[in-house]
Tab-separated table of C-alpha atoms in Angstrom:
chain	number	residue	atom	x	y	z
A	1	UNK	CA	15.011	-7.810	-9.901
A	2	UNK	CA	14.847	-7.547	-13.998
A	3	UNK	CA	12.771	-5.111	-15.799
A	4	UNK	CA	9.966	-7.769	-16.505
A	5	UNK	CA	9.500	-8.793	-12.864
A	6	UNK	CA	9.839	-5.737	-11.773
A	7	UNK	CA	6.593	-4.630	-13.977
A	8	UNK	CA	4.504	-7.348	-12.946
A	9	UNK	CA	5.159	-7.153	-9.121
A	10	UNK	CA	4.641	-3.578	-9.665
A	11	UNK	CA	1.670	-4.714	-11.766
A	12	UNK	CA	0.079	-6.997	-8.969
A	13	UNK	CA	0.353	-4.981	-6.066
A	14	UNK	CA	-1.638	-2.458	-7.755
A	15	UNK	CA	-4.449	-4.314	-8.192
A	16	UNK	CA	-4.624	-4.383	-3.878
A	17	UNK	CA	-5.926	-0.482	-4.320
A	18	UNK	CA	-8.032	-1.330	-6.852
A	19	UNK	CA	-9.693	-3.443	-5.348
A	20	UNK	CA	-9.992	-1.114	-2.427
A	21	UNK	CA	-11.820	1.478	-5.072
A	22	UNK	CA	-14.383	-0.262	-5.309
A	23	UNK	CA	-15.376	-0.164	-1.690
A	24	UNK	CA	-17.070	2.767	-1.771
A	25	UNK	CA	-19.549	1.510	-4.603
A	26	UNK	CA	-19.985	-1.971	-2.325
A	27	UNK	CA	-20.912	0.224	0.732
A	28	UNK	CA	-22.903	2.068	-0.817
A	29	UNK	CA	-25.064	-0.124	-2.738
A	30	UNK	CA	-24.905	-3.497	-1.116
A	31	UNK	CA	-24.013	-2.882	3.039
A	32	UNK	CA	-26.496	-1.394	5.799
A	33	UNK	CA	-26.651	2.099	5.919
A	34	UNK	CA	-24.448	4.498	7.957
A	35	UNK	CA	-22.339	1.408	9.544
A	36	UNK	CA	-18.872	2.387	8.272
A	37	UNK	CA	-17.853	0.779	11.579
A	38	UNK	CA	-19.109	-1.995	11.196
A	39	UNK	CA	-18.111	-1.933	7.560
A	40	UNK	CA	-14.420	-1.792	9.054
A	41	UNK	CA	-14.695	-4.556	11.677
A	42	UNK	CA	-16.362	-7.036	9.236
A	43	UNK	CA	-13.821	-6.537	6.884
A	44	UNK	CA	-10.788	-7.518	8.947
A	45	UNK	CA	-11.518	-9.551	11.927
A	46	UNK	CA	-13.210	-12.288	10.293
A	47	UNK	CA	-10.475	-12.262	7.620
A	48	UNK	CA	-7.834	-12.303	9.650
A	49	UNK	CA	-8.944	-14.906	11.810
A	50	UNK	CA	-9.892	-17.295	8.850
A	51	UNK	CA	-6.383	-16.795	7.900
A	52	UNK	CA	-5.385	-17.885	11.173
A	53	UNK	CA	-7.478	-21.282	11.181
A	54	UNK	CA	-5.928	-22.286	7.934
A	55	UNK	CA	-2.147	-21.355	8.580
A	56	UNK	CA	-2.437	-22.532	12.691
A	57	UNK	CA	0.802	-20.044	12.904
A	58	UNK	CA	1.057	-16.963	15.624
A	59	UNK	CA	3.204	-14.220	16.277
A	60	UNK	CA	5.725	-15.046	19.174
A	61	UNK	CA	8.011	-12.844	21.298
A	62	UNK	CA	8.386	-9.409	19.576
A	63	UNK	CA	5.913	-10.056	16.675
A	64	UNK	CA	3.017	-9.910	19.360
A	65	UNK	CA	3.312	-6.230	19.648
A	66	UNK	CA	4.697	-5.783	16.208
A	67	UNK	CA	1.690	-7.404	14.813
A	68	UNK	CA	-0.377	-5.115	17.003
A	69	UNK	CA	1.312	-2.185	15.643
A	70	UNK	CA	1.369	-2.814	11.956
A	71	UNK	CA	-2.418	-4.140	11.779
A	72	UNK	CA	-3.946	-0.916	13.952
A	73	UNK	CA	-1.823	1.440	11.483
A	74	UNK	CA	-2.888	-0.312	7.917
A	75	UNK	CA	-5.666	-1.422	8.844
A	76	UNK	CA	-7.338	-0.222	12.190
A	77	UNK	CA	-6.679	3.260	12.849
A	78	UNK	CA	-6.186	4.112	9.110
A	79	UNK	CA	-9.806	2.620	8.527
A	80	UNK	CA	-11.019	4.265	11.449
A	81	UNK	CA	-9.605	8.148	10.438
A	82	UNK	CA	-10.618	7.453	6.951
A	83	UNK	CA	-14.255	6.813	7.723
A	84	UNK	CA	-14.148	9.914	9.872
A	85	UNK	CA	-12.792	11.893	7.222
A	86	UNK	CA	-15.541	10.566	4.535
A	87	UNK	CA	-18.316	11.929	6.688
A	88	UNK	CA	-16.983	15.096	7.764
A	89	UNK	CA	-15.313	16.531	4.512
A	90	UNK	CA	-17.299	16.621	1.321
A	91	UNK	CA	-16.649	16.682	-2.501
A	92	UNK	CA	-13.700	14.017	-2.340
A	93	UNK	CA	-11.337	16.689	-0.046
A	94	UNK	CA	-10.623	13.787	1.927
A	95	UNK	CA	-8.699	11.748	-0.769
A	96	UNK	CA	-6.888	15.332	-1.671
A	97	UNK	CA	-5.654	15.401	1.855
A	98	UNK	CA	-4.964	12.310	2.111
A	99	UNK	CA	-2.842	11.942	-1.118
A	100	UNK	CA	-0.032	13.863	0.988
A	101	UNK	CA	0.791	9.478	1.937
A	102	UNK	CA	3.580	9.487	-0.279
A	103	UNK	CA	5.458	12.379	0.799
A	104	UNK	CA	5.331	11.418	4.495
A	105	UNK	CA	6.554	8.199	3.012
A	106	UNK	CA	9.056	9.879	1.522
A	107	UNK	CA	10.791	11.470	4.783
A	108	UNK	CA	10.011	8.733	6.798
A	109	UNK	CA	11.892	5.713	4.263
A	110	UNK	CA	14.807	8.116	4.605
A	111	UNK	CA	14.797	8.421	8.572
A	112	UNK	CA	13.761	4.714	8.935
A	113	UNK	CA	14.901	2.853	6.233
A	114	UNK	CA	17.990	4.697	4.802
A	115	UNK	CA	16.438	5.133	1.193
A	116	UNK	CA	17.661	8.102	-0.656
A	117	UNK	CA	15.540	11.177	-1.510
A	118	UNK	CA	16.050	11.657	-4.875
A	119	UNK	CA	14.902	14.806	-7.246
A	120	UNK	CA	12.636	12.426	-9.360
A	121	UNK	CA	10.823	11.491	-6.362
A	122	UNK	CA	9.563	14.776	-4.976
A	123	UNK	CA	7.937	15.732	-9.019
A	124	UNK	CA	6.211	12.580	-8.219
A	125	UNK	CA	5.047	13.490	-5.080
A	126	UNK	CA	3.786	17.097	-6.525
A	127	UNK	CA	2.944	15.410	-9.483
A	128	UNK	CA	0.661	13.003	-7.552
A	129	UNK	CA	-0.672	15.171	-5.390
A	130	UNK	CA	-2.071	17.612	-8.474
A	131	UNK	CA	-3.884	14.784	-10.175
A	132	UNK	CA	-5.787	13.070	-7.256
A	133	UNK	CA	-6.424	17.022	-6.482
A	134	UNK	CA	-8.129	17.419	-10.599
A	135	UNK	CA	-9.717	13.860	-10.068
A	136	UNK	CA	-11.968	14.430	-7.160
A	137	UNK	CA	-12.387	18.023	-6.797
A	138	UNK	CA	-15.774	19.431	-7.864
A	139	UNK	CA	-15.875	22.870	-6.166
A	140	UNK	CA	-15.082	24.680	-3.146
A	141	UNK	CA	-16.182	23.739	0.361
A	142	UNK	CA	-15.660	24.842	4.295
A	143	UNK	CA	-12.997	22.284	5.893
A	144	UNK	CA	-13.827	20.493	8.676
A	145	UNK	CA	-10.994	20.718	10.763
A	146	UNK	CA	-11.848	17.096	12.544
A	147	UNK	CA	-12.062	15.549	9.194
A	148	UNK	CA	-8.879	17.384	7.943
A	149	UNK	CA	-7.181	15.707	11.257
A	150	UNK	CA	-8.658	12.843	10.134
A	151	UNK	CA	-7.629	12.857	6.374
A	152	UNK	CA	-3.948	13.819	7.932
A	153	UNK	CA	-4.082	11.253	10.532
A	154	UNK	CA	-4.740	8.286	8.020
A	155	UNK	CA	-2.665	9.391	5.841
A	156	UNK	CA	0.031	9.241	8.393
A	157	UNK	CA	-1.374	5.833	9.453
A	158	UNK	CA	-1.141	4.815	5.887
A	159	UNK	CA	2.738	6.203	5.294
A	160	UNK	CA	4.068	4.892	8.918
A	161	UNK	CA	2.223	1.354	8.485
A	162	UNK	CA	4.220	1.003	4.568
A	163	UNK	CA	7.295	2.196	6.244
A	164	UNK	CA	7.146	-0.291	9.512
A	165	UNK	CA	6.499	-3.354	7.640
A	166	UNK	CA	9.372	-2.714	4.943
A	167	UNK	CA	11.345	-1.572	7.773
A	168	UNK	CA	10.715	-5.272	10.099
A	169	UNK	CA	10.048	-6.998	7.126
A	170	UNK	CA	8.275	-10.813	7.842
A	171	UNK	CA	9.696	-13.210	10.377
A	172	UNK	CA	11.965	-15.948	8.723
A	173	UNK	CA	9.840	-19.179	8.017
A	174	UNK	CA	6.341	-17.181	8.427
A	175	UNK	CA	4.504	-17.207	4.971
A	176	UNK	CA	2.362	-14.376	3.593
A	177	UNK	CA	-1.106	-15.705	4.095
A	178	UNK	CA	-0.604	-15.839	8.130
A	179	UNK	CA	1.368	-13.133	8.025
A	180	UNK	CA	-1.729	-10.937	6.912
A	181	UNK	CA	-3.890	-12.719	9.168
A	182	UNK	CA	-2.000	-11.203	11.926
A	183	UNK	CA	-2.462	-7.989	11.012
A	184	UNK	CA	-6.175	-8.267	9.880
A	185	UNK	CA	-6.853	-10.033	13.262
A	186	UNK	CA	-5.189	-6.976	15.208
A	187	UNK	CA	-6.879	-4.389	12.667
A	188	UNK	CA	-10.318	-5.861	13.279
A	189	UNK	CA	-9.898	-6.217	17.447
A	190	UNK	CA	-8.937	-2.546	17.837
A	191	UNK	CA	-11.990	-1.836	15.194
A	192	UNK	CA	-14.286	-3.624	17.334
A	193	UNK	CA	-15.067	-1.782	20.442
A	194	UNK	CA	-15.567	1.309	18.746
A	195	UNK	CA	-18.010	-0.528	16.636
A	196	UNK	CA	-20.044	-2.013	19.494
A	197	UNK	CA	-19.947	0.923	21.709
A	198	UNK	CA	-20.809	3.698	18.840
A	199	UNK	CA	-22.557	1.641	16.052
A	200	UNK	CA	-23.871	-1.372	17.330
A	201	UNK	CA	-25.100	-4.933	15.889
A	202	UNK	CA	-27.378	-4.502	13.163
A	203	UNK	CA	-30.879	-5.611	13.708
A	204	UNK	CA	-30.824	-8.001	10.830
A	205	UNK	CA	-29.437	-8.324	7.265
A	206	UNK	CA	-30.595	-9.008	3.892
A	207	UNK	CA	-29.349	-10.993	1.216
A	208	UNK	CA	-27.421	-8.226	-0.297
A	209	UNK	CA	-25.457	-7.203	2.579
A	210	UNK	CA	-24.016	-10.655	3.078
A	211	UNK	CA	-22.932	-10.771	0.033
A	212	UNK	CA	-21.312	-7.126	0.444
A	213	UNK	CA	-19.613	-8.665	3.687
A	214	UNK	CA	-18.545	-11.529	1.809
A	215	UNK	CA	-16.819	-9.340	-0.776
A	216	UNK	CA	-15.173	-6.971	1.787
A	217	UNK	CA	-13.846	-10.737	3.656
A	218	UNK	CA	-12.582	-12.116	0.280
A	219	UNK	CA	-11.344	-9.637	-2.256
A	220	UNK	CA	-11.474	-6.510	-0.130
A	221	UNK	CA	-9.115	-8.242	2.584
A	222	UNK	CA	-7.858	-11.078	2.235
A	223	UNK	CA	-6.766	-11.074	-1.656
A	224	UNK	CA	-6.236	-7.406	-1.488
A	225	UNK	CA	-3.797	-7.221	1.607
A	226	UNK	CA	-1.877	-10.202	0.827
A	227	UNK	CA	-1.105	-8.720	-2.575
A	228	UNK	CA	-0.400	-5.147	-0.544
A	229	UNK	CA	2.028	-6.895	1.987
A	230	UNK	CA	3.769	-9.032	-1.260
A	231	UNK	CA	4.538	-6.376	-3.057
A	232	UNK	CA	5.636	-3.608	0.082
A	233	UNK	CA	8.273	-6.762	0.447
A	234	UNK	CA	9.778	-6.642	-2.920
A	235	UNK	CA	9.023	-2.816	-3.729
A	236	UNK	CA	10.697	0.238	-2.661
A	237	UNK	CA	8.321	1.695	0.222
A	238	UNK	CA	8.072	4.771	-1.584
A	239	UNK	CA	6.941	3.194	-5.148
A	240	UNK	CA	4.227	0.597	-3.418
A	241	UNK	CA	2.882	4.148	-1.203
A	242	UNK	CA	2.234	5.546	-5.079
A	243	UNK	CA	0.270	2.606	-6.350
A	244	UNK	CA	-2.153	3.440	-3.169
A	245	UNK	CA	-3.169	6.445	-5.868
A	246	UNK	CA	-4.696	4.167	-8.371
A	247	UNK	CA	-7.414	3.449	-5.170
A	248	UNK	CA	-9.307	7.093	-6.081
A	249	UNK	CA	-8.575	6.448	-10.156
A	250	UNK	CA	-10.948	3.161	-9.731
A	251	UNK	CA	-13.757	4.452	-7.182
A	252	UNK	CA	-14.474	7.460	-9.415
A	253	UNK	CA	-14.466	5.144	-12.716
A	254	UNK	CA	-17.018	2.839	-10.931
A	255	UNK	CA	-19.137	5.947	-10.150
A	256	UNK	CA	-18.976	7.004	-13.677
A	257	UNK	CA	-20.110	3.306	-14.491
A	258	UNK	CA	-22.399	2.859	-12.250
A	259	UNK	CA	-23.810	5.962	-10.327
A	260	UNK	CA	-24.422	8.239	-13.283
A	261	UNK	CA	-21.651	10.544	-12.584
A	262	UNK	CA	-20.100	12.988	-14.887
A	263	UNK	CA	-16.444	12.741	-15.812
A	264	UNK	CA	-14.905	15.770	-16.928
A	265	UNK	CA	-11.922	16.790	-18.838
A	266	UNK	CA	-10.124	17.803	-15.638
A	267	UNK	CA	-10.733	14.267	-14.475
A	268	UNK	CA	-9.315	12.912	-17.095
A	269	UNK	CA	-5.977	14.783	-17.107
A	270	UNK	CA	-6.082	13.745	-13.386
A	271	UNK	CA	-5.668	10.379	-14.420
A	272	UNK	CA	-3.234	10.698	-16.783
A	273	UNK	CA	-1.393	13.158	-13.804
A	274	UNK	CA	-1.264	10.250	-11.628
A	275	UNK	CA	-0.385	7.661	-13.595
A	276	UNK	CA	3.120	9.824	-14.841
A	277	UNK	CA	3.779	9.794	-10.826
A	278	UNK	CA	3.437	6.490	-9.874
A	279	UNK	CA	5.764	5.589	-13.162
A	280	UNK	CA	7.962	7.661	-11.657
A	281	UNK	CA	8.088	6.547	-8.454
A	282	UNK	CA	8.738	3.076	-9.320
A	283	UNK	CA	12.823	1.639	-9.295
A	284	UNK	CA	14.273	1.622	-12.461
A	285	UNK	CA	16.094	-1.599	-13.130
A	286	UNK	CA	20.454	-1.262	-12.424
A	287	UNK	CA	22.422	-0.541	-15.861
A	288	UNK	CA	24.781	-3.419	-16.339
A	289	UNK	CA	27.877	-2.119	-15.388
A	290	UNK	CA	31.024	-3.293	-18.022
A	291	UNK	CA	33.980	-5.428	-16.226
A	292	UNK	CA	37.138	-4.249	-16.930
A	293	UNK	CA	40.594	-5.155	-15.650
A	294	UNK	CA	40.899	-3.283	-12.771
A	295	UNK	CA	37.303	-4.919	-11.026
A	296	UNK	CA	39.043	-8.452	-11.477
A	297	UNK	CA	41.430	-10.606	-9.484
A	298	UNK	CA	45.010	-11.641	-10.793
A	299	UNK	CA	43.924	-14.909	-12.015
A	300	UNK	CA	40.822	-13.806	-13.868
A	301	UNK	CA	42.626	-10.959	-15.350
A	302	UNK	CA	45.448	-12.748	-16.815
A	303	UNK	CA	42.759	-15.140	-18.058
A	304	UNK	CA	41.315	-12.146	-19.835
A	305	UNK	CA	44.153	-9.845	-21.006
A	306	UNK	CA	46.604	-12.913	-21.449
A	307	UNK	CA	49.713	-13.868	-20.374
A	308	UNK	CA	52.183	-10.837	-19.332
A	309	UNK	CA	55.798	-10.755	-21.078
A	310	UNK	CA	57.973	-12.069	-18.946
A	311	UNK	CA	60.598	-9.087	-17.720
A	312	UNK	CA	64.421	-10.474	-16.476
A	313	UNK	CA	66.108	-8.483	-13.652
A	314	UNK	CA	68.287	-6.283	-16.372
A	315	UNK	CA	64.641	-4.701	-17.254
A	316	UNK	CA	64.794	-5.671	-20.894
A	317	UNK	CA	62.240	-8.157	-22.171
A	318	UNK	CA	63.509	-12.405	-22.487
């Protein structure tokens, strides 16, 4: 892959956490109350299975449980943990805790997938870590240890699910659309019983909150994990795990923008932090290595270097 389309894939995927930034503003302002639940199971079942209807593929033979796998760790469990986490730990801890994703992505592409640990990658990792750490921390707090296993546990979630679907990759003549809808359906099924049995149905909705859902179907699941499953196909697993940090970057810009929140100086360097890892962390494009004489075959070398004398049997040239 060349420079330029290397930049742009790099360039699209990222707009998949982006888009997950905003979330937290859309939950906030436009879905029921105290339903992250709910929040999660809207999201991805109805997704997934409107991705189903239009694509009329499923997953045979080992893609049933490998389906079942990858969509309860990106999208079930890891939703699941990270709402726990955002109720139990305060002041942003959990997207401190849970900016550890990379590194476990780090160990585990080398177990899994063979990739090499290289030095450039763990400054990213610290690097990364240290800015979403300036971004969201405002002070210090008691730790919750069930929302630190939480934060931990997603992050995990997060690292193993990026790993797993680079590792298995996409079943040969299965496109990207159903592909996702696989893994949304899945996401959304184990999502649902813990919705029903701890949350419940709503009694009714308003206006607003459909149109919340409706954002959370379209942008925040089907758009945005199409363009997350695209580019974990083309991009190291390690680079697309850093483009997960522009996700915090975005949801504290929209509460600056919207919300009335301060931004501080320390903020701002945390930007800038994270940004330097998550250049780093992406592949740099192979030098273009010069052919010389030795890397050819007979016939293209003598093509290239010419004819050799001719040499008679006495040793001296005809």
């Amino acid at each position: 892959m060349n420079s330029g389309r290397q930049l742009l894939t790099s360039g699209v995927t990222a707009l998949a956490p982006a888009i997950w930034g905003s979330t937290y503003l859309v939950t906030t302002e436009w879905l029921p109350p105290d339903r992250p639940l709910l929040a999660t199971t809207v999201r991805a079942l109805p997704s997934g299975l409107i991705l189903l209807l239009i694509s009329r593929v499923l997953p045979k033979g080992e893609w049933l449980w490998r389906s079942l796998v990858l969509g309860t760790l990106n999208i079930g469990a890891f939703n699941l943990l990270l709402f726990v986490a955002a109720y139990r730990l305060p002041g942003g801890i959990a997207a401190m805790i849970m900016a550890v994703q990379p590194m476990i992505v780090l160990i585990l592409a080398a177990l899994i997938i063979g990739d090499r640990i290289r030095a450039v990658h763990v400054v990213a990792c610290a690097l990364g870590a240290a800015g979403v750490v300036l971004l969201v921390f405002k002070g210090s707090a008691a730790l919750d240890p069930v929302g630190v296993a939480a934060a931990l546990g997603g992050a995990a979630c997060m690292a193993t699910g990026i790993t797993f679907t680079k590792r298995w990759g996409r079943p040969e003549g299965v496109g990207l659309l159903p592909f996702t809808g696989w893994q949304l359906t899945a996401g959304g099924l184990v999502s649902l019983p813990f919705t029903l049995s701890v949350e419940g149905l709503p009694a009714s909705l308003t206006g607003t909150n459909v149109f919340g859902f409706a954002y959370l179907i379209s942008f925040g699941a089907v758009i945005s994990y199409a363009l997350w499953f695209r580019g974990i196909e083309k991009l190291p697993a390690l680079a697309v795990s850093f483009l997960a940090l522009g996700s915090p970057i975005v949801a504290t810009i929209l509460g600056i923008a919207f919300e009335d929140e301060t931004f501080s100086a320390l903020q701002m360097v945390g930007i800038v932090v994270i940004l330097a890892a998550v250049v780093l962390a992406q592949p740099r494009p192979a030098r273009p290595r010069t052919t010389t004489a030795e890397d050819l075959p007979p016939d293209e070398e003598s093509a290239v270097l010419g004819p050799k004398p001719a040499v008679d049997r006495s040793g001296t040239g005809s």
